[in-house]
Amino acid sequence: MFNIVFMGTPEFSVPSLNLMIEKFNVKAVVTQPDRPKGRGKKIIMPPIKNVAVEHNIPVYQPLRIRKDENLIKELVNIKPDFIVVVAFGQILPKEILDIPKYGCINLHASLLPKYRGAAPINFALINGETKTGNTTMMMAEGIDTGDMLLREEVEITENMTYGQLHDILSKNGATLLVKTIKNFNSIEHKKQEDSLSSYASMISKEMARINWEMTAKEINNLIRGLNPHPIARTEYNNIVMKIYEAKVLEKNVNNKPGTILNVSKEGIEVACLENTLLVTKVQIPGKKPLEVKEFIKGNTVEVGTLMC
């Protein structure tokens, strides 16, 4: 049975670690440090650490892995067959990449070489892709540039959100990792075509602000790609309004983009550069997210007002 060192941090990594524990011998888990979270700034363990603790697996939490000489020595002593990396959040130095017998394998949530980087799931949705998937790859010193091992496609349906796609890729990726490790010696290593690559940067708060001078489809893709976090947002009467869900209406108008055209229990209809957007679920500060049909019972939304 292969000896594995697993490196990962967020919820996305959990199905992969669970399957690694079930199928192989996980000798250690490396994850990010515990950090404060939420309004109360309570110190929270990474999801991966919770799994490791439940299974009595040693956990290491380096602040900067490339400078942690003690951890590097521990990894050498473990003598892993593979280091498996799933959304760890730190770049591994060559010193660590060279440790395992067969190499370091990374699970990346895109069809490489498209969407290298930190937010491939978000950008697949934001850019209106109709398919994405997972790729297992050998890790190199660049960011998601190593040789590809296996790829598996996933269809993106019309109204799929980031949260839904995240869960599908997380679960499917765990199975793909097991398949990759079990068949490692017979899998062809394929170099990535750099000319076909694109980069998915980290999502910033600025990116979440809706520009109504975009088409309704583009805005809806942004909304889907940022749900459930950090959530697309706009301003209505100087109040930040988060938009969780919307629909594209094949209806063109001459109103200035951002103008509220109609308000009903069906939603808030807003003019866009092309077609209109029917906003169906919103949130304002201090309140819970609500379907528009519930929101308008206690809040006034005026036709003719400009979202900005």
mmCIF file of C-alpha atoms in Angstrom:
data_model
loop_
_atom_site.group_PDB
_atom_site.id
_atom_site.type_symbol
_atom_site.label_atom_id
_atom_site.label_comp_id
_atom_site.label_asym_id
_atom_site.label_seq_id
_atom_site.Cartn_x
_atom_site.Cartn_y
_atom_site.Cartn_z
ATOM 1 C CA MET A 1 0.000 0.000 0.000
ATOM 2 C CA PHE A 2 1.329 3.414 -0.977
ATOM 3 C CA ASN A 3 2.497 5.808 1.727
ATOM 4 C CA ILE A 4 0.941 9.237 1.228
ATOM 5 C CA VAL A 5 1.590 12.713 2.593
ATOM 6 C CA PHE A 6 -1.514 14.816 1.948
ATOM 7 C CA MET A 7 -1.426 18.594 1.586
ATOM 8 C CA GLY A 8 -4.676 20.554 1.464
ATOM 9 C CA THR A 9 -6.685 23.161 3.326
ATOM 10 C CA PRO A 10 -10.303 24.031 2.379
ATOM 11 C CA GLU A 11 -13.530 22.046 2.191
ATOM 12 C CA PHE A 12 -12.775 21.209 -1.448
ATOM 13 C CA SER A 13 -9.918 18.960 -0.276
ATOM 14 C CA VAL A 14 -11.954 16.922 2.212
ATOM 15 C CA PRO A 15 -13.372 14.214 -0.119
ATOM 16 C CA SER A 16 -9.868 13.637 -1.489
ATOM 17 C CA LEU A 17 -8.343 13.170 1.959
ATOM 18 C CA ASN A 18 -11.169 10.859 3.004
ATOM 19 C CA LEU A 19 -10.562 8.622 -0.014
ATOM 20 C CA MET A 20 -6.782 8.723 0.485
ATOM 21 C CA ILE A 21 -7.324 7.488 4.052
ATOM 22 C CA GLU A 22 -9.682 4.759 2.832
ATOM 23 C CA LYS A 23 -7.485 3.514 -0.029
ATOM 24 C CA PHE A 24 -3.902 4.224 1.031
ATOM 25 C CA ASN A 25 -1.657 4.792 4.053
ATOM 26 C CA VAL A 26 -1.756 8.511 4.885
ATOM 27 C CA LYS A 27 1.308 9.129 7.038
ATOM 28 C CA ALA A 28 0.885 12.880 7.566
ATOM 29 C CA VAL A 29 -1.283 15.860 6.659
ATOM 30 C CA VAL A 30 0.095 19.322 5.920
ATOM 31 C CA THR A 31 -2.312 22.260 5.977
ATOM 32 C CA GLN A 32 -2.460 25.994 6.606
ATOM 33 C CA PRO A 33 -2.284 27.402 10.165
ATOM 34 C CA ASP A 34 -5.452 27.874 12.232
ATOM 35 C CA ARG A 35 -6.763 31.384 11.618
ATOM 36 C CA PRO A 36 -9.399 33.785 13.024
ATOM 37 C CA LYS A 37 -12.682 33.790 11.132
ATOM 38 C CA GLY A 38 -16.013 35.588 11.232
ATOM 39 C CA ARG A 39 -17.113 38.657 13.164
ATOM 40 C CA GLY A 40 -15.981 37.194 16.477
ATOM 41 C CA LYS A 41 -12.534 36.363 15.057
ATOM 42 C CA LYS A 42 -12.707 32.915 16.600
ATOM 43 C CA ILE A 43 -9.707 30.740 15.786
ATOM 44 C CA ILE A 44 -10.849 28.049 13.337
ATOM 45 C CA MET A 45 -9.048 24.915 12.194
ATOM 46 C CA PRO A 46 -8.885 24.249 8.437
ATOM 47 C CA PRO A 47 -11.440 21.589 7.348
ATOM 48 C CA ILE A 48 -8.601 19.232 6.432
ATOM 49 C CA LYS A 49 -7.165 19.395 9.934
ATOM 50 C CA ASN A 50 -10.505 18.276 11.376
ATOM 51 C CA VAL A 51 -10.421 15.141 9.226
ATOM 52 C CA ALA A 52 -6.812 14.377 10.135
ATOM 53 C CA VAL A 53 -7.467 14.778 13.865
ATOM 54 C CA GLU A 54 -10.483 12.455 13.656
ATOM 55 C CA HIS A 55 -8.226 9.761 12.160
ATOM 56 C CA ASN A 56 -5.257 10.402 14.477
ATOM 57 C CA ILE A 57 -3.022 11.418 11.596
ATOM 58 C CA PRO A 58 -0.088 13.755 12.410
ATOM 59 C CA VAL A 59 -0.771 17.323 11.271
ATOM 60 C CA TYR A 60 1.783 19.960 10.284
ATOM 61 C CA GLN A 61 0.799 23.614 9.787
ATOM 62 C CA PRO A 62 3.737 25.610 8.413
ATOM 63 C CA LEU A 63 3.394 29.359 8.091
ATOM 64 C CA ARG A 64 5.770 29.229 5.118
ATOM 65 C CA ILE A 65 6.526 25.716 4.001
ATOM 66 C CA ARG A 66 9.535 26.642 1.875
ATOM 67 C CA LYS A 67 11.302 28.030 4.964
ATOM 68 C CA ASP A 68 10.301 25.310 7.413
ATOM 69 C CA GLU A 69 13.455 23.191 7.575
ATOM 70 C CA ASN A 70 12.122 21.011 10.404
ATOM 71 C CA LEU A 71 9.065 20.031 8.371
ATOM 72 C CA ILE A 72 11.168 19.302 5.307
ATOM 73 C CA LYS A 73 13.306 16.951 7.426
ATOM 74 C CA GLU A 74 10.142 15.241 8.737
ATOM 75 C CA LEU A 75 8.899 14.706 5.173
ATOM 76 C CA VAL A 76 12.236 13.171 4.194
ATOM 77 C CA ASN A 77 12.032 10.805 7.188
ATOM 78 C CA ILE A 78 8.472 9.733 6.295
ATOM 79 C CA LYS A 79 9.710 8.543 2.883
ATOM 80 C CA PRO A 80 6.370 8.994 1.097
ATOM 81 C CA ASP A 81 5.640 7.307 -2.213
ATOM 82 C CA PHE A 82 3.520 10.317 -3.191
ATOM 83 C CA ILE A 83 2.812 13.763 -1.887
ATOM 84 C CA VAL A 84 -0.773 14.538 -2.892
ATOM 85 C CA VAL A 85 -1.749 18.202 -3.062
ATOM 86 C CA VAL A 86 -5.340 19.497 -3.262
ATOM 87 C CA ALA A 87 -5.830 23.246 -2.773
ATOM 88 C CA PHE A 88 -3.062 23.546 -0.186
ATOM 89 C CA GLY A 89 -2.490 27.262 -0.719
ATOM 90 C CA GLN A 90 1.308 27.460 -0.687
ATOM 91 C CA ILE A 91 3.864 26.896 -3.443
ATOM 92 C CA LEU A 92 6.147 23.919 -2.845
ATOM 93 C CA PRO A 93 9.892 24.402 -3.344
ATOM 94 C CA LYS A 94 11.937 21.955 -5.429
ATOM 95 C CA GLU A 95 13.394 20.626 -2.197
ATOM 96 C CA ILE A 96 9.966 19.182 -1.311
ATOM 97 C CA LEU A 97 8.966 18.251 -4.868
ATOM 98 C CA ASP A 98 11.982 15.927 -4.975
ATOM 99 C CA ILE A 99 11.148 14.067 -1.738
ATOM 100 C CA PRO A 100 8.522 11.432 -2.692
ATOM 101 C CA LYS A 101 9.531 8.258 -4.516
ATOM 102 C CA TYR A 102 7.119 8.762 -7.422
ATOM 103 C CA GLY A 103 6.586 12.509 -7.198
ATOM 104 C CA CYS A 104 4.054 15.122 -6.116
ATOM 105 C CA ILE A 105 0.581 14.872 -7.651
ATOM 106 C CA ASN A 106 -1.784 17.828 -7.709
ATOM 107 C CA LEU A 107 -5.539 17.792 -8.301
ATOM 108 C CA HIS A 108 -6.584 20.969 -10.121
ATOM 109 C CA ALA A 109 -10.225 21.909 -10.708
ATOM 110 C CA SER A 110 -10.032 22.801 -14.388
ATOM 111 C CA LEU A 111 -9.247 21.231 -17.723
ATOM 112 C CA LEU A 112 -5.642 22.317 -17.892
ATOM 113 C CA PRO A 113 -3.977 24.256 -19.380
ATOM 114 C CA LYS A 114 -7.083 26.473 -19.082
ATOM 115 C CA TYR A 115 -7.594 28.276 -15.777
ATOM 116 C CA ARG A 116 -4.335 27.752 -13.993
ATOM 117 C CA GLY A 117 -4.270 29.538 -10.651
ATOM 118 C CA ALA A 118 -6.337 30.045 -7.516
ATOM 119 C CA ALA A 119 -9.950 30.356 -8.727
ATOM 120 C CA PRO A 120 -10.563 28.031 -11.694
ATOM 121 C CA ILE A 121 -14.124 27.107 -10.708
ATOM 122 C CA ASN A 122 -15.209 30.734 -10.353
ATOM 123 C CA PHE A 123 -13.749 31.787 -13.685
ATOM 124 C CA ALA A 124 -15.186 28.852 -15.608
ATOM 125 C CA LEU A 125 -18.635 30.119 -14.591
ATOM 126 C CA ILE A 126 -17.871 33.839 -14.906
ATOM 127 C CA ASN A 127 -16.612 33.288 -18.453
ATOM 128 C CA GLY A 128 -19.682 31.304 -19.435
ATOM 129 C CA GLU A 129 -18.009 27.952 -20.049
ATOM 130 C CA THR A 130 -20.318 25.020 -20.788
ATOM 131 C CA LYS A 131 -17.856 22.441 -19.495
ATOM 132 C CA THR A 132 -14.959 22.217 -17.097
ATOM 133 C CA GLY A 133 -13.483 19.364 -15.070
ATOM 134 C CA ASN A 134 -10.538 18.114 -13.053
ATOM 135 C CA THR A 135 -6.940 17.424 -14.017
ATOM 136 C CA THR A 136 -4.375 15.434 -12.097
ATOM 137 C CA MET A 137 -0.840 16.536 -12.806
ATOM 138 C CA MET A 138 2.760 16.147 -11.765
ATOM 139 C CA MET A 139 3.827 19.183 -9.779
ATOM 140 C CA ALA A 140 6.580 21.414 -11.124
ATOM 141 C CA GLU A 141 8.046 24.668 -9.845
ATOM 142 C CA GLY A 142 5.639 26.827 -11.861
ATOM 143 C CA ILE A 143 1.964 27.441 -10.988
ATOM 144 C CA ASP A 144 -0.063 24.509 -12.382
ATOM 145 C CA THR A 145 2.429 23.975 -15.210
ATOM 146 C CA GLY A 146 3.426 20.328 -14.679
ATOM 147 C CA ASP A 147 2.729 17.365 -16.945
ATOM 148 C CA MET A 148 -0.906 16.273 -17.021
ATOM 149 C CA LEU A 149 -1.865 12.749 -15.986
ATOM 150 C CA LEU A 150 -5.656 12.295 -16.167
ATOM 151 C CA ARG A 151 -8.489 14.686 -17.046
ATOM 152 C CA GLU A 152 -12.224 14.286 -16.513
ATOM 153 C CA GLU A 153 -14.909 16.613 -17.879
ATOM 154 C CA VAL A 154 -17.995 17.952 -16.100
ATOM 155 C CA GLU A 155 -20.897 19.661 -17.852
ATOM 156 C CA ILE A 156 -21.851 23.121 -16.603
ATOM 157 C CA THR A 157 -25.619 23.485 -16.689
ATOM 158 C CA GLU A 158 -27.350 26.810 -17.402
ATOM 159 C CA ASN A 159 -28.108 27.893 -13.827
ATOM 160 C CA MET A 160 -25.298 26.102 -11.982
ATOM 161 C CA THR A 161 -23.627 28.132 -9.226
ATOM 162 C CA TYR A 162 -20.072 28.098 -7.929
ATOM 163 C CA GLY A 163 -21.202 26.205 -4.824
ATOM 164 C CA GLN A 164 -22.864 23.463 -6.869
ATOM 165 C CA LEU A 165 -19.958 23.076 -9.285
ATOM 166 C CA HIS A 166 -17.467 23.150 -6.390
ATOM 167 C CA ASP A 167 -19.165 20.171 -4.733
ATOM 168 C CA ILE A 168 -19.316 18.145 -7.956
ATOM 169 C CA LEU A 169 -15.657 18.735 -8.789
ATOM 170 C CA SER A 170 -14.595 18.083 -5.198
ATOM 171 C CA LYS A 171 -16.275 14.682 -5.147
ATOM 172 C CA ASN A 172 -15.262 13.690 -8.688
ATOM 173 C CA GLY A 173 -11.712 14.872 -8.127
ATOM 174 C CA ALA A 174 -11.235 12.535 -5.171
ATOM 175 C CA THR A 175 -12.107 9.535 -7.354
ATOM 176 C CA LEU A 176 -9.825 10.786 -10.138
ATOM 177 C CA LEU A 177 -6.932 11.045 -7.669
ATOM 178 C CA VAL A 178 -7.363 7.436 -6.551
ATOM 179 C CA LYS A 179 -7.492 6.305 -10.181
ATOM 180 C CA THR A 180 -4.344 8.301 -10.929
ATOM 181 C CA ILE A 181 -2.342 6.805 -8.071
ATOM 182 C CA LYS A 182 -3.484 3.226 -8.654
ATOM 183 C CA ASN A 183 -2.629 3.400 -12.363
ATOM 184 C CA PHE A 184 0.349 5.739 -12.064
ATOM 185 C CA ASN A 185 2.884 3.514 -13.798
ATOM 186 C CA SER A 186 0.726 3.080 -16.907
ATOM 187 C CA ILE A 187 -0.443 6.695 -17.320
ATOM 188 C CA GLU A 188 1.139 8.762 -20.076
ATOM 189 C CA HIS A 189 2.542 12.087 -18.918
ATOM 190 C CA LYS A 190 1.345 14.856 -21.262
ATOM 191 C CA LYS A 191 3.025 18.241 -21.445
ATOM 192 C CA GLN A 192 0.759 21.269 -21.284
ATOM 193 C CA GLU A 193 0.503 23.557 -24.284
ATOM 194 C CA ASP A 194 1.415 26.892 -22.736
ATOM 195 C CA SER A 195 -0.063 28.842 -25.644
ATOM 196 C CA LEU A 196 -3.510 27.509 -24.683
ATOM 197 C CA SER A 197 -3.195 28.441 -21.013
ATOM 198 C CA SER A 198 -5.174 31.047 -19.093
ATOM 199 C CA TYR A 199 -4.882 32.252 -15.519
ATOM 200 C CA ALA A 200 -7.607 32.366 -12.869
ATOM 201 C CA SER A 201 -6.496 34.882 -10.249
ATOM 202 C CA MET A 202 -7.846 35.075 -6.711
ATOM 203 C CA ILE A 203 -11.307 36.620 -6.479
ATOM 204 C CA SER A 204 -11.276 40.141 -5.025
ATOM 205 C CA LYS A 205 -14.121 42.205 -3.570
ATOM 206 C CA GLU A 206 -13.724 44.637 -6.450
ATOM 207 C CA MET A 207 -14.515 41.872 -8.938
ATOM 208 C CA ALA A 208 -17.823 41.236 -7.160
ATOM 209 C CA ARG A 209 -19.212 44.686 -8.007
ATOM 210 C CA ILE A 210 -21.687 44.460 -10.880
ATOM 211 C CA ASN A 211 -21.086 46.632 -13.937
ATOM 212 C CA TRP A 212 -24.516 47.109 -15.500
ATOM 213 C CA GLU A 213 -22.842 48.168 -18.743
ATOM 214 C CA MET A 214 -22.393 44.447 -19.393
ATOM 215 C CA THR A 215 -24.877 42.104 -21.024
ATOM 216 C CA ALA A 216 -27.489 40.361 -18.885
ATOM 217 C CA LYS A 217 -25.822 37.037 -19.639
ATOM 218 C CA GLU A 218 -22.402 38.281 -18.517
ATOM 219 C CA ILE A 219 -23.841 39.681 -15.294
ATOM 220 C CA ASN A 220 -25.748 36.469 -14.601
ATOM 221 C CA ASN A 221 -22.548 34.475 -15.139
ATOM 222 C CA LEU A 222 -20.803 36.705 -12.580
ATOM 223 C CA ILE A 223 -23.628 36.150 -10.093
ATOM 224 C CA ARG A 224 -23.448 32.370 -10.560
ATOM 225 C CA GLY A 225 -19.657 32.366 -10.331
ATOM 226 C CA LEU A 226 -19.641 34.201 -6.982
ATOM 227 C CA ASN A 227 -22.464 32.309 -5.223
ATOM 228 C CA PRO A 228 -22.150 31.451 -2.305
ATOM 229 C CA HIS A 229 -18.987 33.521 -1.835
ATOM 230 C CA PRO A 230 -18.172 36.401 -2.026
ATOM 231 C CA ILE A 231 -21.554 37.194 -3.741
ATOM 232 C CA ALA A 232 -22.015 39.720 -6.556
ATOM 233 C CA ARG A 233 -23.160 43.132 -5.364
ATOM 234 C CA THR A 234 -24.556 46.450 -6.508
ATOM 235 C CA GLU A 235 -25.878 49.621 -4.848
ATOM 236 C CA TYR A 236 -29.518 50.636 -4.550
ATOM 237 C CA ASN A 237 -30.166 54.074 -2.999
ATOM 238 C CA ASN A 238 -26.647 54.030 -1.510
ATOM 239 C CA ILE A 239 -27.256 50.651 0.143
ATOM 240 C CA VAL A 240 -25.161 47.627 -0.824
ATOM 241 C CA MET A 241 -27.396 44.932 -2.234
ATOM 242 C CA LYS A 242 -25.978 41.440 -2.713
ATOM 243 C CA ILE A 243 -27.490 39.449 -5.562
ATOM 244 C CA TYR A 244 -27.584 35.680 -5.122
ATOM 245 C CA GLU A 245 -29.746 34.579 -8.029
ATOM 246 C CA ALA A 246 -31.062 36.012 -11.279
ATOM 247 C CA LYS A 247 -32.366 35.070 -14.726
ATOM 248 C CA VAL A 248 -31.713 36.479 -18.184
ATOM 249 C CA LEU A 249 -34.761 37.846 -19.980
ATOM 250 C CA GLU A 250 -34.583 38.044 -23.776
ATOM 251 C CA LYS A 251 -35.888 41.604 -23.721
ATOM 252 C CA ASN A 252 -34.063 44.680 -24.991
ATOM 253 C CA VAL A 253 -34.941 48.190 -23.795
ATOM 254 C CA ASN A 254 -33.568 51.695 -24.375
ATOM 255 C CA ASN A 255 -33.217 52.546 -20.677
ATOM 256 C CA LYS A 256 -29.817 53.314 -19.154
ATOM 257 C CA PRO A 257 -28.151 50.073 -17.961
ATOM 258 C CA GLY A 258 -28.853 49.603 -14.257
ATOM 259 C CA THR A 259 -32.323 51.127 -14.401
ATOM 260 C CA ILE A 260 -34.996 49.219 -12.463
ATOM 261 C CA LEU A 261 -37.753 48.527 -15.005
ATOM 262 C CA ASN A 262 -40.263 46.550 -12.991
ATOM 263 C CA VAL A 263 -40.734 45.068 -9.515
ATOM 264 C CA SER A 264 -43.009 42.117 -8.821
ATOM 265 C CA LYS A 265 -43.133 38.871 -6.889
ATOM 266 C CA GLU A 266 -41.262 37.377 -9.871
ATOM 267 C CA GLY A 267 -38.270 39.606 -9.234
ATOM 268 C CA ILE A 268 -36.589 42.962 -9.894
ATOM 269 C CA GLU A 269 -36.156 43.582 -13.606
ATOM 270 C CA VAL A 270 -33.031 45.614 -14.438
ATOM 271 C CA ALA A 271 -31.873 47.046 -17.771
ATOM 272 C CA CYS A 272 -28.481 45.849 -19.041
ATOM 273 C CA LEU A 273 -26.313 46.640 -22.054
ATOM 274 C CA GLU A 274 -28.066 43.792 -23.837
ATOM 275 C CA ASN A 275 -31.312 42.140 -22.692
ATOM 276 C CA THR A 276 -32.561 42.545 -19.117
ATOM 277 C CA LEU A 277 -31.827 40.759 -15.849
ATOM 278 C CA LEU A 278 -34.512 39.465 -13.518
ATOM 279 C CA VAL A 279 -33.027 39.531 -10.003
ATOM 280 C CA THR A 280 -34.743 36.871 -7.872
ATOM 281 C CA LYS A 281 -32.787 36.632 -4.600
ATOM 282 C CA VAL A 282 -31.126 39.500 -2.702
ATOM 283 C CA GLN A 283 -29.653 40.550 0.622
ATOM 284 C CA ILE A 284 -29.127 43.935 2.270
ATOM 285 C CA PRO A 285 -26.849 44.636 5.277
ATOM 286 C CA GLY A 286 -28.038 43.149 8.557
ATOM 287 C CA LYS A 287 -30.671 40.976 6.889
ATOM 288 C CA LYS A 288 -30.868 37.393 5.626
ATOM 289 C CA PRO A 289 -30.862 36.561 1.900
ATOM 290 C CA LEU A 290 -34.447 36.559 0.654
ATOM 291 C CA GLU A 291 -36.375 35.694 -2.484
ATOM 292 C CA VAL A 292 -37.547 38.966 -4.000
ATOM 293 C CA LYS A 293 -41.194 37.997 -3.459
ATOM 294 C CA GLU A 294 -40.435 37.977 0.301
ATOM 295 C CA PHE A 295 -38.012 40.922 0.205
ATOM 296 C CA ILE A 296 -40.565 43.367 -1.243
ATOM 297 C CA LYS A 297 -43.014 42.629 1.573
ATOM 298 C CA GLY A 298 -40.874 44.684 3.949
ATOM 299 C CA ASN A 299 -38.781 46.794 1.578
ATOM 300 C CA THR A 300 -39.619 49.324 -1.128
ATOM 301 C CA VAL A 301 -37.872 49.003 -4.498
ATOM 302 C CA GLU A 302 -38.740 51.903 -6.783
ATOM 303 C CA VAL A 303 -39.118 51.546 -10.540
ATOM 304 C CA GLY A 304 -36.902 54.020 -12.406
ATOM 305 C CA THR A 305 -34.153 54.009 -9.749
ATOM 306 C CA LEU A 306 -30.626 53.332 -10.985
ATOM 307 C CA MET A 307 -28.566 50.443 -9.656
ATOM 308 C CA CYS A 308 -24.872 51.315 -9.658
#
